Short mmCIF file of C-alpha atoms and ligand atoms in Angstrom, two decimals:
data_model
loop_
_atom_site.label_atom_id
_atom_site.label_comp_id
_atom_site.label_asym_id
_atom_site.label_seq_id
_atom_site.Cartn_x
_atom_site.Cartn_y
_atom_site.Cartn_z
CA MET D 1 3.97 -7.78 -21.93
CA LYS D 2 0.25 -7.17 -21.26
CA ILE D 3 -0.45 -6.06 -17.79
CA MET D 4 -3.67 -5.98 -15.65
CA LEU D 5 -3.21 -3.50 -13.00
CA THR D 6 -5.99 -3.86 -10.27
CA GLY D 7 -6.93 -0.86 -8.07
CA ALA D 8 -5.35 1.44 -10.49
CA SER D 9 -7.13 4.50 -9.09
CA GLY D 10 -5.80 3.96 -5.58
CA LEU D 11 -3.05 5.65 -3.63
CA LEU D 12 -0.46 2.96 -4.82
CA GLY D 13 -2.24 1.85 -8.20
CA ALA D 14 -2.08 5.32 -9.63
CA GLU D 15 1.53 5.69 -8.81
CA ILE D 16 2.27 2.19 -10.44
CA ALA D 17 0.20 3.03 -13.35
CA GLY D 18 2.25 6.29 -14.21
CA ARG D 19 5.59 4.36 -13.65
CA LEU D 20 4.54 1.57 -16.03
CA LYS D 21 3.53 4.11 -18.60
CA THR D 22 7.01 5.75 -18.20
CA CYS D 23 8.74 2.46 -18.50
CA ALA D 24 6.62 0.97 -21.27
CA LYS D 25 9.32 0.75 -23.81
CA GLU D 26 12.10 -0.30 -21.59
CA LEU D 27 9.81 -3.22 -20.15
CA SER D 28 8.33 -4.04 -23.57
CA ILE D 29 4.85 -3.34 -22.34
CA ASP D 30 2.28 -3.64 -25.29
CA ASN D 31 -0.80 -2.77 -23.11
CA ILE D 32 -1.74 -1.83 -19.52
CA ILE D 33 -5.41 -2.47 -18.40
CA LEU D 34 -6.15 -0.08 -15.67
CA HIS D 35 -8.80 -1.70 -13.26
CA ARG D 36 -10.96 0.02 -10.58
CA GLN D 37 -14.26 -0.59 -8.92
CA SER D 38 -16.10 2.52 -9.99
CA ASP D 39 -17.15 3.47 -13.47
CA SER D 40 -14.66 5.90 -14.87
CA PRO D 41 -13.27 6.73 -18.43
CA GLY D 42 -9.87 4.97 -19.17
CA PHE D 43 -10.53 2.30 -16.50
CA LEU D 44 -11.98 -1.23 -16.65
CA SER D 45 -14.59 -1.16 -14.09
CA ALA D 46 -15.24 -4.33 -12.15
CA ASP D 47 -16.33 -5.07 -8.58
CA MET D 48 -14.13 -7.98 -7.41
CA LYS D 49 -16.65 -8.87 -4.65
CA THR D 50 -18.94 -10.30 -7.55
CA GLN D 51 -18.29 -13.31 -9.79
CA GLU D 52 -19.29 -11.10 -12.74
CA GLY D 53 -16.72 -8.63 -11.94
CA LEU D 54 -13.95 -11.12 -11.44
CA ASP D 55 -14.77 -13.02 -14.73
CA LEU D 56 -14.63 -9.56 -16.49
CA ILE D 57 -11.05 -9.09 -15.28
CA ALA D 58 -10.25 -12.85 -16.14
CA ASP D 59 -11.55 -12.34 -19.64
CA GLN D 60 -9.14 -9.66 -20.49
CA ASP D 61 -5.91 -10.20 -22.49
CA TRP D 62 -2.99 -10.18 -19.86
CA ASP D 63 0.14 -12.16 -19.18
CA VAL D 64 0.87 -10.08 -15.91
CA ILE D 65 -1.25 -9.13 -13.06
CA ILE D 66 -0.27 -6.59 -10.49
CA HIS D 67 -2.98 -6.90 -7.77
CA THR D 68 -3.20 -3.74 -5.56
CA ALA D 69 -7.04 -3.44 -5.06
CA ALA D 70 -8.03 -4.50 -1.44
CA GLU D 71 -10.06 -3.25 1.49
CA LYS D 72 -7.10 -1.63 3.26
CA ASP D 73 -8.86 -0.01 6.27
CA PRO D 74 -8.12 -2.17 9.37
CA ASP D 75 -11.39 -0.73 11.11
CA ALA D 76 -13.63 -1.61 8.06
CA CYS D 77 -12.06 -5.17 7.99
CA GLU D 78 -12.76 -5.63 11.63
CA LYS D 79 -16.39 -4.42 11.21
CA ASP D 80 -17.36 -6.32 8.10
CA LYS D 81 -15.25 -9.46 8.00
CA TYR D 82 -17.29 -11.00 5.38
CA ASN D 83 -16.65 -8.37 2.84
CA ALA D 84 -12.90 -8.34 3.91
CA ASP D 85 -12.76 -12.03 3.28
CA ILE D 86 -14.36 -11.70 -0.28
CA LEU D 87 -12.23 -9.10 -1.50
CA ASN D 88 -8.86 -9.48 0.08
CA VAL D 89 -8.91 -13.43 0.05
CA THR D 90 -11.46 -14.95 -2.25
CA ALA D 91 -10.93 -12.43 -5.12
CA THR D 92 -7.23 -12.81 -4.80
CA LYS D 93 -7.41 -16.75 -4.86
CA PHE D 94 -9.54 -16.56 -7.99
CA LEU D 95 -7.13 -14.16 -9.87
CA ALA D 96 -4.08 -16.35 -8.76
CA GLU D 97 -5.67 -19.37 -10.16
CA LYS D 98 -6.41 -17.58 -13.40
CA ALA D 99 -2.96 -16.44 -13.66
CA VAL D 100 -1.68 -20.09 -13.33
CA GLU D 101 -4.12 -21.15 -16.01
CA ARG D 102 -2.85 -18.73 -18.53
CA GLY D 103 0.88 -19.01 -17.40
CA ALA D 104 0.94 -15.35 -16.35
CA TYR D 105 3.14 -13.68 -13.72
CA PHE D 106 1.60 -12.35 -10.48
CA ILE D 107 2.68 -9.56 -8.06
CA TYR D 108 0.61 -9.19 -5.03
CA ILE D 109 0.71 -6.22 -2.78
CA SER D 110 0.80 -7.20 0.87
CA THR D 111 1.26 -5.45 4.17
CA ASP D 112 3.70 -5.20 7.22
CA TYR D 113 0.46 -5.86 9.31
CA VAL D 114 1.07 -9.59 8.68
CA PHE D 115 3.39 -9.29 11.64
CA PRO D 116 2.46 -8.87 15.37
CA GLY D 117 4.84 -5.82 15.82
CA THR D 118 6.55 -7.10 18.92
CA ASN D 119 9.81 -8.23 17.62
CA PRO D 120 10.99 -6.14 14.87
CA PRO D 121 12.78 -5.88 12.41
CA TYR D 122 11.28 -8.58 10.51
CA ASP D 123 13.05 -10.45 7.58
CA GLU D 124 11.14 -11.77 4.61
CA ASP D 125 11.10 -15.31 6.18
CA ALA D 126 10.15 -14.10 9.59
CA GLU D 127 6.90 -15.94 10.92
CA PRO D 128 3.81 -13.89 10.28
CA ALA D 129 1.12 -13.62 13.05
CA PRO D 130 -1.36 -10.80 12.35
CA ILE D 131 -3.21 -9.31 15.30
CA ASN D 132 -5.97 -7.72 13.40
CA TYR D 133 -8.49 -8.97 10.73
CA TYR D 134 -7.05 -6.83 7.87
CA GLY D 135 -3.62 -8.42 8.45
CA SER D 136 -5.20 -11.92 8.56
CA THR D 137 -6.97 -11.37 5.24
CA LYS D 138 -3.83 -9.93 3.59
CA LEU D 139 -1.77 -12.78 4.84
CA ARG D 140 -4.42 -15.42 3.60
CA GLY D 141 -4.35 -13.59 0.26
CA GLU D 142 -0.73 -13.76 0.06
CA VAL D 143 -0.59 -17.55 1.00
CA LYS D 144 -3.21 -18.23 -1.83
CA VAL D 145 -0.94 -16.39 -4.39
CA LEU D 146 2.30 -18.08 -3.22
CA ASP D 147 0.51 -21.59 -3.08
CA ALA D 148 -0.80 -21.02 -6.58
CA SER D 149 2.68 -20.83 -8.10
CA PRO D 150 6.26 -20.62 -6.66
CA SER D 151 6.94 -18.11 -9.40
CA PHE D 152 4.48 -15.66 -8.01
CA CYS D 153 5.58 -12.72 -5.75
CA SER D 154 4.26 -10.87 -2.75
CA LEU D 155 5.54 -7.27 -1.99
CA ARG D 156 4.88 -6.31 1.52
CA VAL D 157 4.88 -2.58 2.40
CA PRO D 158 4.05 -0.41 5.43
CA ILE D 159 1.97 2.73 5.65
CA LEU D 160 2.06 4.47 2.26
CA TYR D 161 2.16 8.16 1.38
CA GLY D 162 2.20 9.82 -2.11
CA THR D 163 0.63 12.19 -4.44
CA ALA D 164 0.02 10.32 -7.68
CA ALA D 165 -3.61 9.69 -7.03
CA GLY D 166 -4.08 13.15 -5.49
CA VAL D 167 -3.05 14.19 -1.95
CA GLU D 168 -6.71 13.43 -0.66
CA HIS D 169 -5.91 9.84 -1.38
CA SER D 170 -3.06 9.73 0.95
CA ALA D 171 -4.54 9.46 4.68
CA LEU D 172 -1.17 10.27 6.09
CA LEU D 173 -0.57 13.62 4.19
CA ALA D 174 -4.29 14.66 3.82
CA GLY D 175 -5.12 13.73 7.40
CA SER D 176 -2.26 15.81 8.71
CA VAL D 177 -2.89 18.87 6.71
CA ARG D 178 -6.57 18.73 7.69
CA MET D 179 -5.62 18.32 11.53
CA LEU D 180 -3.10 21.32 11.23
CA LEU D 181 -5.64 23.62 9.52
CA ASP D 182 -8.49 22.83 12.13
CA SER D 183 -7.39 25.04 15.08
CA LYS D 184 -9.30 22.58 17.61
CA GLU D 185 -6.91 21.06 20.08
CA LYS D 186 -6.12 17.45 19.21
CA MET D 187 -4.35 14.49 20.65
CA VAL D 188 -2.49 12.54 17.97
CA ASP D 189 -0.89 9.10 18.37
CA ASP D 190 2.82 9.20 19.23
CA THR D 191 3.09 5.52 20.27
CA ILE D 192 2.84 3.38 17.33
CA VAL D 193 6.00 3.21 15.31
CA ARG D 194 5.64 3.65 11.51
CA TYR D 195 7.97 3.61 8.59
CA PRO D 196 6.07 5.91 6.14
CA THR D 197 6.84 4.65 2.58
CA TYR D 198 6.79 6.73 -0.53
CA THR D 199 4.48 5.22 -3.25
CA GLY D 200 7.05 6.17 -5.99
CA ASP D 201 9.64 3.72 -4.17
CA VAL D 202 7.21 0.96 -4.15
CA ALA D 203 6.44 1.68 -7.81
CA ASP D 204 10.18 1.44 -8.60
CA ALA D 205 10.32 -1.92 -6.69
CA VAL D 206 7.45 -3.24 -8.71
CA VAL D 207 9.26 -2.33 -11.85
CA LEU D 208 12.38 -4.14 -10.53
CA LEU D 209 10.32 -7.16 -9.82
CA LEU D 210 8.82 -7.24 -13.18
CA LYS D 211 12.29 -7.15 -14.80
CA LYS D 212 13.87 -9.72 -12.61
CA ARG D 213 10.56 -11.80 -12.47
CA GLY D 214 11.09 -11.82 -8.49
CA SER D 215 9.42 -14.74 -6.83
CA GLY D 216 8.42 -15.36 -3.17
CA ILE D 217 8.11 -12.71 -0.50
CA TYR D 218 9.80 -9.21 -0.65
CA HIS D 219 9.76 -6.20 1.64
CA CYS D 220 9.82 -2.47 0.61
CA SER D 221 10.05 0.03 3.51
CA GLY D 222 10.99 3.64 4.20
CA LYS D 223 13.83 3.93 6.49
CA ASP D 224 12.66 6.69 8.77
CA LYS D 225 10.94 5.81 11.91
CA SER D 226 8.15 8.00 12.83
CA THR D 227 4.58 8.28 14.46
CA LYS D 228 1.41 9.76 13.31
CA TYR D 229 2.09 12.81 15.52
CA GLN D 230 5.81 13.28 14.42
CA VAL D 231 4.55 13.14 10.74
CA CYS D 232 2.06 16.05 11.52
CA VAL D 233 4.77 18.16 13.12
CA ASP D 234 6.94 17.40 10.04
CA ILE D 235 4.37 18.49 7.64
CA ALA D 236 3.68 21.55 9.84
CA HIS D 237 7.31 22.62 9.43
CA VAL D 238 7.13 21.95 5.56
CA LEU D 239 3.96 24.10 5.22
CA GLY D 240 5.02 26.65 7.70
CA LEU D 241 1.95 26.06 9.74
CA SER D 242 1.58 26.09 13.54
CA HIS D 243 1.03 22.71 15.39
CA ALA D 244 0.67 24.28 18.88
CA HIS D 245 -3.01 22.72 18.99
CA ILE D 246 -1.61 19.16 18.20
CA PHE D 247 -0.45 17.11 21.18
CA PRO D 248 1.24 13.79 21.40
CA GLN D 249 -0.86 11.07 22.64
CA GLU D 250 1.07 8.92 24.81
CA ASN D 251 -1.32 5.88 25.18
CA PRO D 252 -2.11 3.72 22.21
CA PRO D 253 -5.55 4.28 20.64
CA SER D 254 -8.14 2.23 22.53
CA SER D 255 -10.90 2.22 19.71
CA GLY D 256 -10.84 0.40 16.38
CA ALA D 257 -8.86 -2.45 15.06
CA ARG D 258 -5.80 -3.23 17.08
CA ARG D 259 -2.60 -1.84 15.54
CA PRO D 260 0.77 -3.73 15.85
CA TYR D 261 3.38 -1.66 17.61
CA ASP D 262 6.30 -1.74 15.24
CA CYS D 263 6.44 -3.86 12.12
CA HIS D 264 9.80 -2.60 10.75
CA LEU D 265 10.50 -4.61 7.57
CA ASN D 266 14.02 -5.58 6.58
CA MET D 267 14.16 -5.41 2.87
CA LYS D 268 17.26 -7.66 2.43
CA ARG D 269 15.87 -9.39 -0.70
CA LEU D 270 15.20 -6.11 -2.71
CA ASN D 271 18.74 -4.83 -1.46
CA GLU D 272 20.23 -7.94 -2.99
CA LEU D 273 18.77 -6.84 -6.25
CA GLY D 274 20.45 -3.42 -5.88
CA PHE D 275 17.25 -1.52 -4.66
CA ASP D 276 17.84 0.94 -2.01
CA PRO D 277 15.95 4.21 -1.99
CA VAL D 278 17.76 6.95 -0.02
CA MET D 279 15.65 9.92 0.12
CA PRO D 280 14.72 10.80 3.87
CA LEU D 281 11.12 11.39 4.74
CA HIS D 282 11.51 15.05 5.55
CA ASP D 283 13.24 15.72 2.22
CA ARG D 284 10.47 13.70 0.40
CA LEU D 285 7.65 15.77 2.29
CA MET D 286 9.64 18.98 1.39
CA SER D 287 9.38 17.90 -2.38
CA PHE D 288 5.64 17.80 -1.96
CA ARG D 289 5.41 21.34 -0.63
CA LYS D 290 3.71 22.53 -3.79
CA GLU D 291 1.09 19.72 -3.80
CA LEU D 292 0.34 19.97 -0.10
CA SER D 293 -0.02 23.67 -0.40
CA LYS D 294 -2.38 23.21 -3.19
CA TYR D 295 -4.60 20.67 -1.19
CA LEU D 296 -4.45 23.08 1.80
CA ASN D 297 -6.04 25.86 -0.31
CA THR D 298 -8.85 23.59 -1.24
CA LEU D 299 -9.86 22.94 2.42
N1 LIG N 1 -2.36 2.57 1.84
C1 LIG N 1 -1.51 2.15 2.74
O1 LIG N 1 -0.89 2.60 3.62
C2 LIG N 1 -1.15 0.56 2.63
C3 LIG N 1 -0.22 -0.01 3.58
C4 LIG N 1 0.12 -1.37 3.39
C5 LIG N 1 -0.32 -2.10 2.45
N2 LIG N 1 -1.15 -1.62 1.53
C6 LIG N 1 -1.71 -2.45 0.49
O2 LIG N 1 -1.37 -1.64 -0.75
C7 LIG N 1 -2.52 -1.82 -1.77
C8 LIG N 1 -3.02 -0.75 -2.44
O3 LIG N 1 -3.57 0.22 -1.32
P1 LIG N 1 -4.06 1.54 -1.48
O4 LIG N 1 -3.83 2.46 -0.37
O5 LIG N 1 -3.54 2.16 -2.85
O6 LIG N 1 -5.54 1.43 -1.73
P2 LIG N 1 -6.73 2.30 -2.10
O7 LIG N 1 -6.13 3.84 -2.29
O8 LIG N 1 -7.75 2.27 -1.08
O9 LIG N 1 -7.24 1.89 -3.48
C9 LIG N 1 -8.07 0.75 -3.43
C10 LIG N 1 -8.23 0.43 -4.86
O10 LIG N 1 -8.99 -0.75 -4.98
C11 LIG N 1 -10.28 -0.57 -5.75
N3 LIG N 1 -11.35 -1.28 -4.98
C12 LIG N 1 -11.82 -1.21 -3.85
N4 LIG N 1 -12.81 -2.04 -3.72
C13 LIG N 1 -12.94 -2.78 -4.80
C14 LIG N 1 -13.85 -3.82 -5.13
N5 LIG N 1 -14.81 -4.32 -4.46
N6 LIG N 1 -13.63 -4.35 -6.50
C15 LIG N 1 -12.81 -3.97 -7.20
N7 LIG N 1 -11.93 -2.99 -6.93
C16 LIG N 1 -12.08 -2.38 -5.69
C17 LIG N 1 -10.52 1.02 -5.74
O11 LIG N 1 -11.30 1.25 -6.75
P3 LIG N 1 -12.24 2.54 -6.65
O12 LIG N 1 -11.24 3.80 -6.62
O13 LIG N 1 -12.97 2.62 -8.00
O14 LIG N 1 -13.00 2.53 -5.53
C18 LIG N 1 -9.17 1.42 -5.68
O15 LIG N 1 -8.67 1.39 -7.07
C19 LIG N 1 -3.61 -2.79 -1.00
O16 LIG N 1 -3.45 -4.10 -1.31
C20 LIG N 1 -3.24 -2.53 0.51
O17 LIG N 1 -3.61 -3.64 1.27
C21 LIG N 1 -1.56 -0.24 1.69
#
């Protein structure tokens, strides 16, 4: 297998890159091309918003593509719809067509934000109806991939956290640590329900899909229900820090892109393949104590 991993420097991409290297023998991987936008040793640098960048990726030798690169910030997508479309939809469509031409397998990373969040939990075949532009671009990207070939696959995930790319790349972890360290009083959202999902579990799901050649839509989600405020308090406990200056905000945020209320994803199809990660969120955060402390000391 020769794999093209787009977005390999990102929060999720770095985790998948590490896992593919560990599983290279088991999966008969001959080569992994690590792609990112910026120039960096060990990476194929290509800007997917340009035809030149897309052609560079298409010209490499690969028979599997794992497409994680995207604009993932809902506020940025809302502000610059054109750029969000070019990266999340147009580039995805191009890569899916190239994958069809060469008979390659495609894994697309999608989001729980394809759902409106009003009627959870959502099965893989539930009707998507995004309420913000980011969700709309990711859904359209997913449709392009699945329309290109019925053997391609889309893996939807909720808010991610992990340390493979460095704690600073994980907004949930780094943002919480920064808020705890800053003694200024702060209101933190306690209304929007989230299911923080460990990037290592998603990387395991990707490996399973590679092995089984999963097709269609899959969901991968953490099981523990939380909010931004609750995660912050949990991280305070893990690090032994005070959270006396952090207060739960009881009204949904009024600025930026609209966030769906609760997009809990059922992961029936991955469960059927025997996939069922069990570590609770708090235990996982405890396992990151060393990395979180190290990050804290850099601030
Ligand atoms: N993070 C979450 O909580 C979350 C939740 C649900 C779904 N997802 C989905 O999961 C996937 C991975 O997200 P992530 O959090 O790992 O993203 P990330 O940390 O923001 O990483 C983005 C990656 O895409 C690359 N990239 C950005 N702009 C590019 C461009 N114009 N051309 C080529 N490459 C570009 C970046 O390269 P550089 O590093 O060189 O800039 C980086 O490797 C995305 O598809 C996202 O929609 C993420």
